[in-house]
Coordinates of C-alpha atoms in Angstrom, one line a residue:
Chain A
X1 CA 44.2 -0.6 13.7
X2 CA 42.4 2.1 11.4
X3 CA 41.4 1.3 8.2
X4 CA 40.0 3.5 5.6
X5 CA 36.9 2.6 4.0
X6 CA 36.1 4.5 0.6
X7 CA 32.7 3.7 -0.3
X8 CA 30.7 4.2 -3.3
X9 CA 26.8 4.8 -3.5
X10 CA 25.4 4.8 -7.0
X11 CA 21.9 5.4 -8.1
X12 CA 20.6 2.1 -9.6
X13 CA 21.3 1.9 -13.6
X14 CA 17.0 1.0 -13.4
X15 CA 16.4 5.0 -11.8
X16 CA 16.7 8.1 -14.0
X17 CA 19.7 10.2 -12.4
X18 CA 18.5 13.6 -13.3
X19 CA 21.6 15.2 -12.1
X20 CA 24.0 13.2 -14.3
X21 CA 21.8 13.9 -17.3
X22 CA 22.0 17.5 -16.7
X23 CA 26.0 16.8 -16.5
X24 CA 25.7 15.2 -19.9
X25 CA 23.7 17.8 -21.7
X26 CA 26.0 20.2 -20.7
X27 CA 29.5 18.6 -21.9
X28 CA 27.3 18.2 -25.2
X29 CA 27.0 21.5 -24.9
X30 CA 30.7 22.0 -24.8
X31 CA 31.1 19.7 -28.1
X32 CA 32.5 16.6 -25.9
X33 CA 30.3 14.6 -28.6
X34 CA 32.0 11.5 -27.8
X35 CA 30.5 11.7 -24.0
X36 CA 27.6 8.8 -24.1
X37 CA 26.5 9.0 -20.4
X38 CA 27.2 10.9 -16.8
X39 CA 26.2 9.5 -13.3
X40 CA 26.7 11.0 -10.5
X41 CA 27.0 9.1 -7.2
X42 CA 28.3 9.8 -3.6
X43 CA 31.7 8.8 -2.7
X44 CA 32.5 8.5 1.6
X45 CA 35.3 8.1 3.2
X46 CA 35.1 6.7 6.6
X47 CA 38.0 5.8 9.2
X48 CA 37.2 2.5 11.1
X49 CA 38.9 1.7 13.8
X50 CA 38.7 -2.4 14.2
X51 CA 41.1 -5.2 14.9
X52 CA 41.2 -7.0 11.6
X53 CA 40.1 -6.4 8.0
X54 CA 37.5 -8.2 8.3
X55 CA 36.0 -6.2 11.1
X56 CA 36.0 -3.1 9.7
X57 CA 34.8 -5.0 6.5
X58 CA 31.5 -6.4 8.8
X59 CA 31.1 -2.5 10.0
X60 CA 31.8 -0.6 6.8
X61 CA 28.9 -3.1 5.3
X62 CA 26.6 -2.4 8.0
X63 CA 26.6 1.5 7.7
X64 CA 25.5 1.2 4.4
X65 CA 22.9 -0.9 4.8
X66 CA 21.6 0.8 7.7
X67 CA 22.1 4.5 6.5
X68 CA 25.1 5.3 3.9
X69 CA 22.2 3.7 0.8
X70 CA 18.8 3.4 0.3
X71 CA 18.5 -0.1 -0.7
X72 CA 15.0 0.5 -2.6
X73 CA 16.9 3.0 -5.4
X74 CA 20.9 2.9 -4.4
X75 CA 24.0 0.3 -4.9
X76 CA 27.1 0.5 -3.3
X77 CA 30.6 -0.9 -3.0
X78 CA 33.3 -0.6 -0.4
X79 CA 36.9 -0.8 -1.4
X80 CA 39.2 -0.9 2.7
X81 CA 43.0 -0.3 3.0
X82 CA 45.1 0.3 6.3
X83 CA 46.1 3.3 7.0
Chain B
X1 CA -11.8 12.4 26.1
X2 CA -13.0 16.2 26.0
X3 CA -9.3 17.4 23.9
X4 CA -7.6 15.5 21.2
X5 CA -3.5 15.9 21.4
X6 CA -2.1 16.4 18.0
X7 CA 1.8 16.0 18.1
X8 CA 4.0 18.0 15.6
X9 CA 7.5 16.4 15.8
X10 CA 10.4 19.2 14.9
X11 CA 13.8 17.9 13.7
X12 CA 16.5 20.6 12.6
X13 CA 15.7 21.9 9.3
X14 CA 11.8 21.5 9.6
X15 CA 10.3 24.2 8.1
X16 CA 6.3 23.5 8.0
X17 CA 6.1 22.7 11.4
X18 CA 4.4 25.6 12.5
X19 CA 1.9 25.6 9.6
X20 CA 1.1 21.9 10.6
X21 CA 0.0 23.3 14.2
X22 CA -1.4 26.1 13.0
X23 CA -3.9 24.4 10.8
X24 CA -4.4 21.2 13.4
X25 CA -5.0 24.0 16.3
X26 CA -7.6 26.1 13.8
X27 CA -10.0 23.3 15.0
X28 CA -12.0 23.5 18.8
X29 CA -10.9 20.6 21.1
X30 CA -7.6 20.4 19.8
X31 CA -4.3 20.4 22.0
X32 CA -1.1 20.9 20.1
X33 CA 2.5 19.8 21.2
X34 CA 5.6 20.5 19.7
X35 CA 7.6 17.5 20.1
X36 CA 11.8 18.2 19.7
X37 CA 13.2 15.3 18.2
X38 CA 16.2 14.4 20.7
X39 CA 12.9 13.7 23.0
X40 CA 11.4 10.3 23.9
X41 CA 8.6 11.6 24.9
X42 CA 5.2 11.6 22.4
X43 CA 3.3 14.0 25.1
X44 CA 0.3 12.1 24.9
X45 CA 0.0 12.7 21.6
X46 CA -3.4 11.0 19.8
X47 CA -2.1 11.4 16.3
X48 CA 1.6 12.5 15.4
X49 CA 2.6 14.7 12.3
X50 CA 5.9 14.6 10.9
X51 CA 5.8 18.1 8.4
X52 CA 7.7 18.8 5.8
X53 CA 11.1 20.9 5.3
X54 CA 14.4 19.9 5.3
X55 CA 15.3 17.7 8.1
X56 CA 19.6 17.8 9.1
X57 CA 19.7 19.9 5.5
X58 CA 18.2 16.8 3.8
X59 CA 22.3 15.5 3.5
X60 CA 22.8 12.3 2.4
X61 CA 19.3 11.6 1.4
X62 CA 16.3 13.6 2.0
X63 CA 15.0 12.0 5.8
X64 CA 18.3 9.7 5.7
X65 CA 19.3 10.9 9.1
X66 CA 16.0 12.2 10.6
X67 CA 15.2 8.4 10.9
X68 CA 17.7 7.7 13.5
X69 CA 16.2 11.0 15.8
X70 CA 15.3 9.3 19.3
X71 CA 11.7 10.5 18.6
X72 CA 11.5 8.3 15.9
X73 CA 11.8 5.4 18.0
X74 CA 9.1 6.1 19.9
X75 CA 7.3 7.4 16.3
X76 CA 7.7 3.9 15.2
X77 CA 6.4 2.4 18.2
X78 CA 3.3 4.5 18.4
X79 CA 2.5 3.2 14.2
X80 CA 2.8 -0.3 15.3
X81 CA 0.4 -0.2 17.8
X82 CA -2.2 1.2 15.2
X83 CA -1.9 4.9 15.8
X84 CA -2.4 7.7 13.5
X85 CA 1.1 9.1 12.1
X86 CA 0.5 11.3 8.9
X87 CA 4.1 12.5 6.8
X88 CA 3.6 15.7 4.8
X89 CA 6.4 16.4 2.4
X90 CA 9.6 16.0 3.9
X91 CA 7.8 13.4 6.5
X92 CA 6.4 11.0 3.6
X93 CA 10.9 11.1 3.1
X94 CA 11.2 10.2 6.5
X95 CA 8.6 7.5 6.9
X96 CA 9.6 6.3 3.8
X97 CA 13.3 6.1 5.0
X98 CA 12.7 4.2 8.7
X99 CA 10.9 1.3 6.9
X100 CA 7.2 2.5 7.8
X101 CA 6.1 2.8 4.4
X102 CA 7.5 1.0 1.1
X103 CA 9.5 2.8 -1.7
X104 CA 11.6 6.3 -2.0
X105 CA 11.6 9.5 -3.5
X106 CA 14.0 10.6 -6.1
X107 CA 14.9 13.4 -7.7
X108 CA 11.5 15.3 -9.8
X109 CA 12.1 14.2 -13.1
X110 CA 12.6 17.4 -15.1
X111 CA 15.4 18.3 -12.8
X112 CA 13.2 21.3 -11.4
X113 CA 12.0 22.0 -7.6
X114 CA 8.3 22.3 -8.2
X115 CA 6.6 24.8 -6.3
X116 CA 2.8 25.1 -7.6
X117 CA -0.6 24.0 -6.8
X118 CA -1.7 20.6 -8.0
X119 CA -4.7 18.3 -8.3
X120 CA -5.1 15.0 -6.9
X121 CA -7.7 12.7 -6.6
X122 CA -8.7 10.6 -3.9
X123 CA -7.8 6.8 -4.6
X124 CA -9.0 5.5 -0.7
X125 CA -11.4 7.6 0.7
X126 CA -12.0 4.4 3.4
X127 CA -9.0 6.0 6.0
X128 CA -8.9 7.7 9.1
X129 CA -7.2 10.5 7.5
X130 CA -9.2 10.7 3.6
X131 CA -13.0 9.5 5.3
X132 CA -14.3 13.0 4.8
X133 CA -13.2 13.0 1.4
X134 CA -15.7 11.7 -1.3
X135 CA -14.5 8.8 -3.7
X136 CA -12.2 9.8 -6.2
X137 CA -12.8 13.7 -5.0
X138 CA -10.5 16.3 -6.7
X139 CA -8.3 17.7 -4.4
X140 CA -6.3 20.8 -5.0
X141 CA -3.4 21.2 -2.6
X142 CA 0.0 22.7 -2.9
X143 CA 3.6 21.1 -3.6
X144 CA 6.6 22.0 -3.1
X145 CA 9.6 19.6 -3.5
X146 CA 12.4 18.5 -5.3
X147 CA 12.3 15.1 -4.2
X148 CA 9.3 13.6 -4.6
X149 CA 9.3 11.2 -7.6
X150 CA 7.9 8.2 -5.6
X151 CA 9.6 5.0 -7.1
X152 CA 9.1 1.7 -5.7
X153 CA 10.1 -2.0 -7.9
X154 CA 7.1 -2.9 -9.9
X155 CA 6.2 -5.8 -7.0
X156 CA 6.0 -3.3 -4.4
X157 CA 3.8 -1.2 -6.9
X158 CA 1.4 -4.4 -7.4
X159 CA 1.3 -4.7 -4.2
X160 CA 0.2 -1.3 -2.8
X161 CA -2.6 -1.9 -5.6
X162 CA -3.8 -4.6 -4.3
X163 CA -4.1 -3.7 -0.6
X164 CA -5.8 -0.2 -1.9
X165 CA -2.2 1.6 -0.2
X166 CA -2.7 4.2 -3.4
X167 CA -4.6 6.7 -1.1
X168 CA -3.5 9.7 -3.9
X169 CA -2.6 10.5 -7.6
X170 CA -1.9 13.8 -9.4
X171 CA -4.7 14.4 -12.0
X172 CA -6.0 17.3 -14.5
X173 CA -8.4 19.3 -12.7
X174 CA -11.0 17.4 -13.9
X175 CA -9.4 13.9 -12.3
X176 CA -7.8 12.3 -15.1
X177 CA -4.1 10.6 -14.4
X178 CA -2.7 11.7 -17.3
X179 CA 1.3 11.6 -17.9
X180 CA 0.9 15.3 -17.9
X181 CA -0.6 15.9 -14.6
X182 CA 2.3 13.6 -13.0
X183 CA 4.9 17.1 -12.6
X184 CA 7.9 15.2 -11.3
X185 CA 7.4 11.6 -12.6
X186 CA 6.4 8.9 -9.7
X187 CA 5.6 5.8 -10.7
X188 CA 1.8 5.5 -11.3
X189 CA 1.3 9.3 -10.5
X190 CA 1.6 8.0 -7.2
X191 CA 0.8 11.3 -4.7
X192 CA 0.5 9.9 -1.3
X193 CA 0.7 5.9 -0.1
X194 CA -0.5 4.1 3.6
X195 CA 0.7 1.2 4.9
X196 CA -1.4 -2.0 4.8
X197 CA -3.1 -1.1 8.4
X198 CA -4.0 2.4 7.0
X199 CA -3.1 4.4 10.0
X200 CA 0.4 5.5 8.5
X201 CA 0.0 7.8 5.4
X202 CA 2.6 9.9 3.6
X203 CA 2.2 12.5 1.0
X204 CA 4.2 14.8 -1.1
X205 CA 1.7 17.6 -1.6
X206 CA 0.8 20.3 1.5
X207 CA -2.8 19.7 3.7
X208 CA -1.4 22.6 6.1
X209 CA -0.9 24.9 3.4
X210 CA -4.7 24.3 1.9
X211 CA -6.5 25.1 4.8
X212 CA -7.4 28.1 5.2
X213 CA -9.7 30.0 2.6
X214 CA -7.1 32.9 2.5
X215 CA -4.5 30.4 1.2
X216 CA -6.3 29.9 -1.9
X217 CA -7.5 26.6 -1.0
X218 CA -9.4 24.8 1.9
X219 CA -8.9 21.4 0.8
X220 CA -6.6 20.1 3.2
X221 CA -8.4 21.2 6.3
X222 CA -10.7 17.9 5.5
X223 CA -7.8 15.4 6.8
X224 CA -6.8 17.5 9.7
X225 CA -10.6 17.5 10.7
X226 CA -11.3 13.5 9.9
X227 CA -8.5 12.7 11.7
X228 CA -9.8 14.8 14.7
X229 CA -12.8 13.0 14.2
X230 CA -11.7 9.8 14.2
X231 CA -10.0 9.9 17.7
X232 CA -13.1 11.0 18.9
X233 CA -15.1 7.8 17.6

């Protein structure tokens, strides 16, 4: 059974994203004055193909421990549905 | 041992690779190998160089992939048994990334890629790779990176204190850490950290490219040559 696995890496709130700032700066620019903040993270969409939920769960955790984040500066979260 | 075997590893997207052998072969009784990354094989290899560039187009996260090259394996093994493995640039990302050093780099702070000459002083001149350098020398060497705002959490930081792993900090040219001096914002102007054994170092800013006199500086040449030294002791 495949499941997609959209996953979500985030800089941590503690780690200045430069990118989002320069995001913000510029919808001020554009007079979006009510804009407070912009972050921009990485969104992956992977296709795991496991028996159960829970299996693709265990593996979809794995690659972003092991490579998808960088657990020193990066969150992430992992949201499955069957395809 | 009559010839010392300095190791360049190449991964896709390197870019300083040659400049690393270029300045390690500039010195007499010095081998160089070019080592592919989809090899397992470290050449006899004394000391290994991981340069700088863009490994697999830095996607994901600068050195994110490079980590998981079958070279690497045999990278990590070498470091554990005490060997010399310097990162330059792109490198310090990689070494950063499989675990053989503590923290990351993040985006410079002022959004910019920084591409200048810089000073930085010498915080551990008591290495294999900084012992011809004089205690809290001024070094001038040139960056070139949009990544390299070292962060670690503030434990980590304590801790690389504490175990003198701070082997470099931008300064003025006169060897001051100020705020100013620190171009893209790491955490205690941290340049350039080794691991608690001291024969793994990593640094943002360029040896290679600082030593020759033609390149405007000869300051780097000094780690290529104690390291050289050192296997020879």
């Amino acid at each position: 059974m495949a499941y997609k696995a959209k996953i979500r890496v985030t800089l941590r709130p503690s780690i200045l994203d430069v990118q989002g700032k320069a995001v913000e700066h510029a919808l001020d620019n554009l007079g979006y004055s009510t804009v407070e903040s912009a972050r921009i993270g990485k969104y992956i969409e992977v296709i795991i193909d496991e028996e159960s939920v829970a299996d693709a769960e265990r593996v979809a955790l794995e690659i972003c421990q092991k490579l998808l984040a960088n657990p020193v500066m990066e969150d992430y979260s992992i949201e499955l549905e069957s395809t | 041992m009559d010839t010392v075997t300095i190791g360049v590893v190449v991964f896709p997207g390197s870019n300083c690779d040659h400049d690393t052998e270029y300045a390690a072969a500039s010195f007499s009784n010095v081998t160089t190998r070019m080592l592919w990354h989809k090899e397992h094989d470290l050449q006899g290899s004394d000391v290994v160089i991981l340069p700088g560039g863009f490994s697999y187009g830095d996607y994901l996260r600068a050195g994110s992939i490079a980590k998981f090259s079958p070279i690497m394996q045999e990278v990590v093994a070498f470091a554990e048994k005490g060997r010399p493995v310097l990162g330059i640039c792109n490198g310090f990302q990689v070494l950063l990334e499989c675990g053989l050093l503590e923290g990351a780099l993040s985006r410079n702070k002022d959004k910019k890629f920084i591409c200048r000459q810089m000073h930085l002083r010498v915080e551990n001149n008591r290495t294999m790779f900084t012992s011809l350098y004089g205690e809290h020398e001024v070094l001038t060497l040139p960056v070139a990176h949009g990544e390299g705002n070292y962060y670690a959490p503030e434990k980590t930081i304590e801790s690389l204190e504490e175990h003198d792993q701070v082997v470099f900090r931008y300064c003025d040219p006169f060897g001051s850490v100020t705020e100013e001096a620190n171009l893209n914002g790491s955490v205690s102007s941290i340049a350039g950290i080794a691991n608690r054994e001291k024969n793994v170092l990593g640094l943002m800013p360029h040896p290679e490219r600082a030593s020759d006199f033609l390149l405007g500086s000869n300051d780097g040449s000094k780690m290529f040559r104690g390291l050289i030294e050192y296997v020879f002791r």
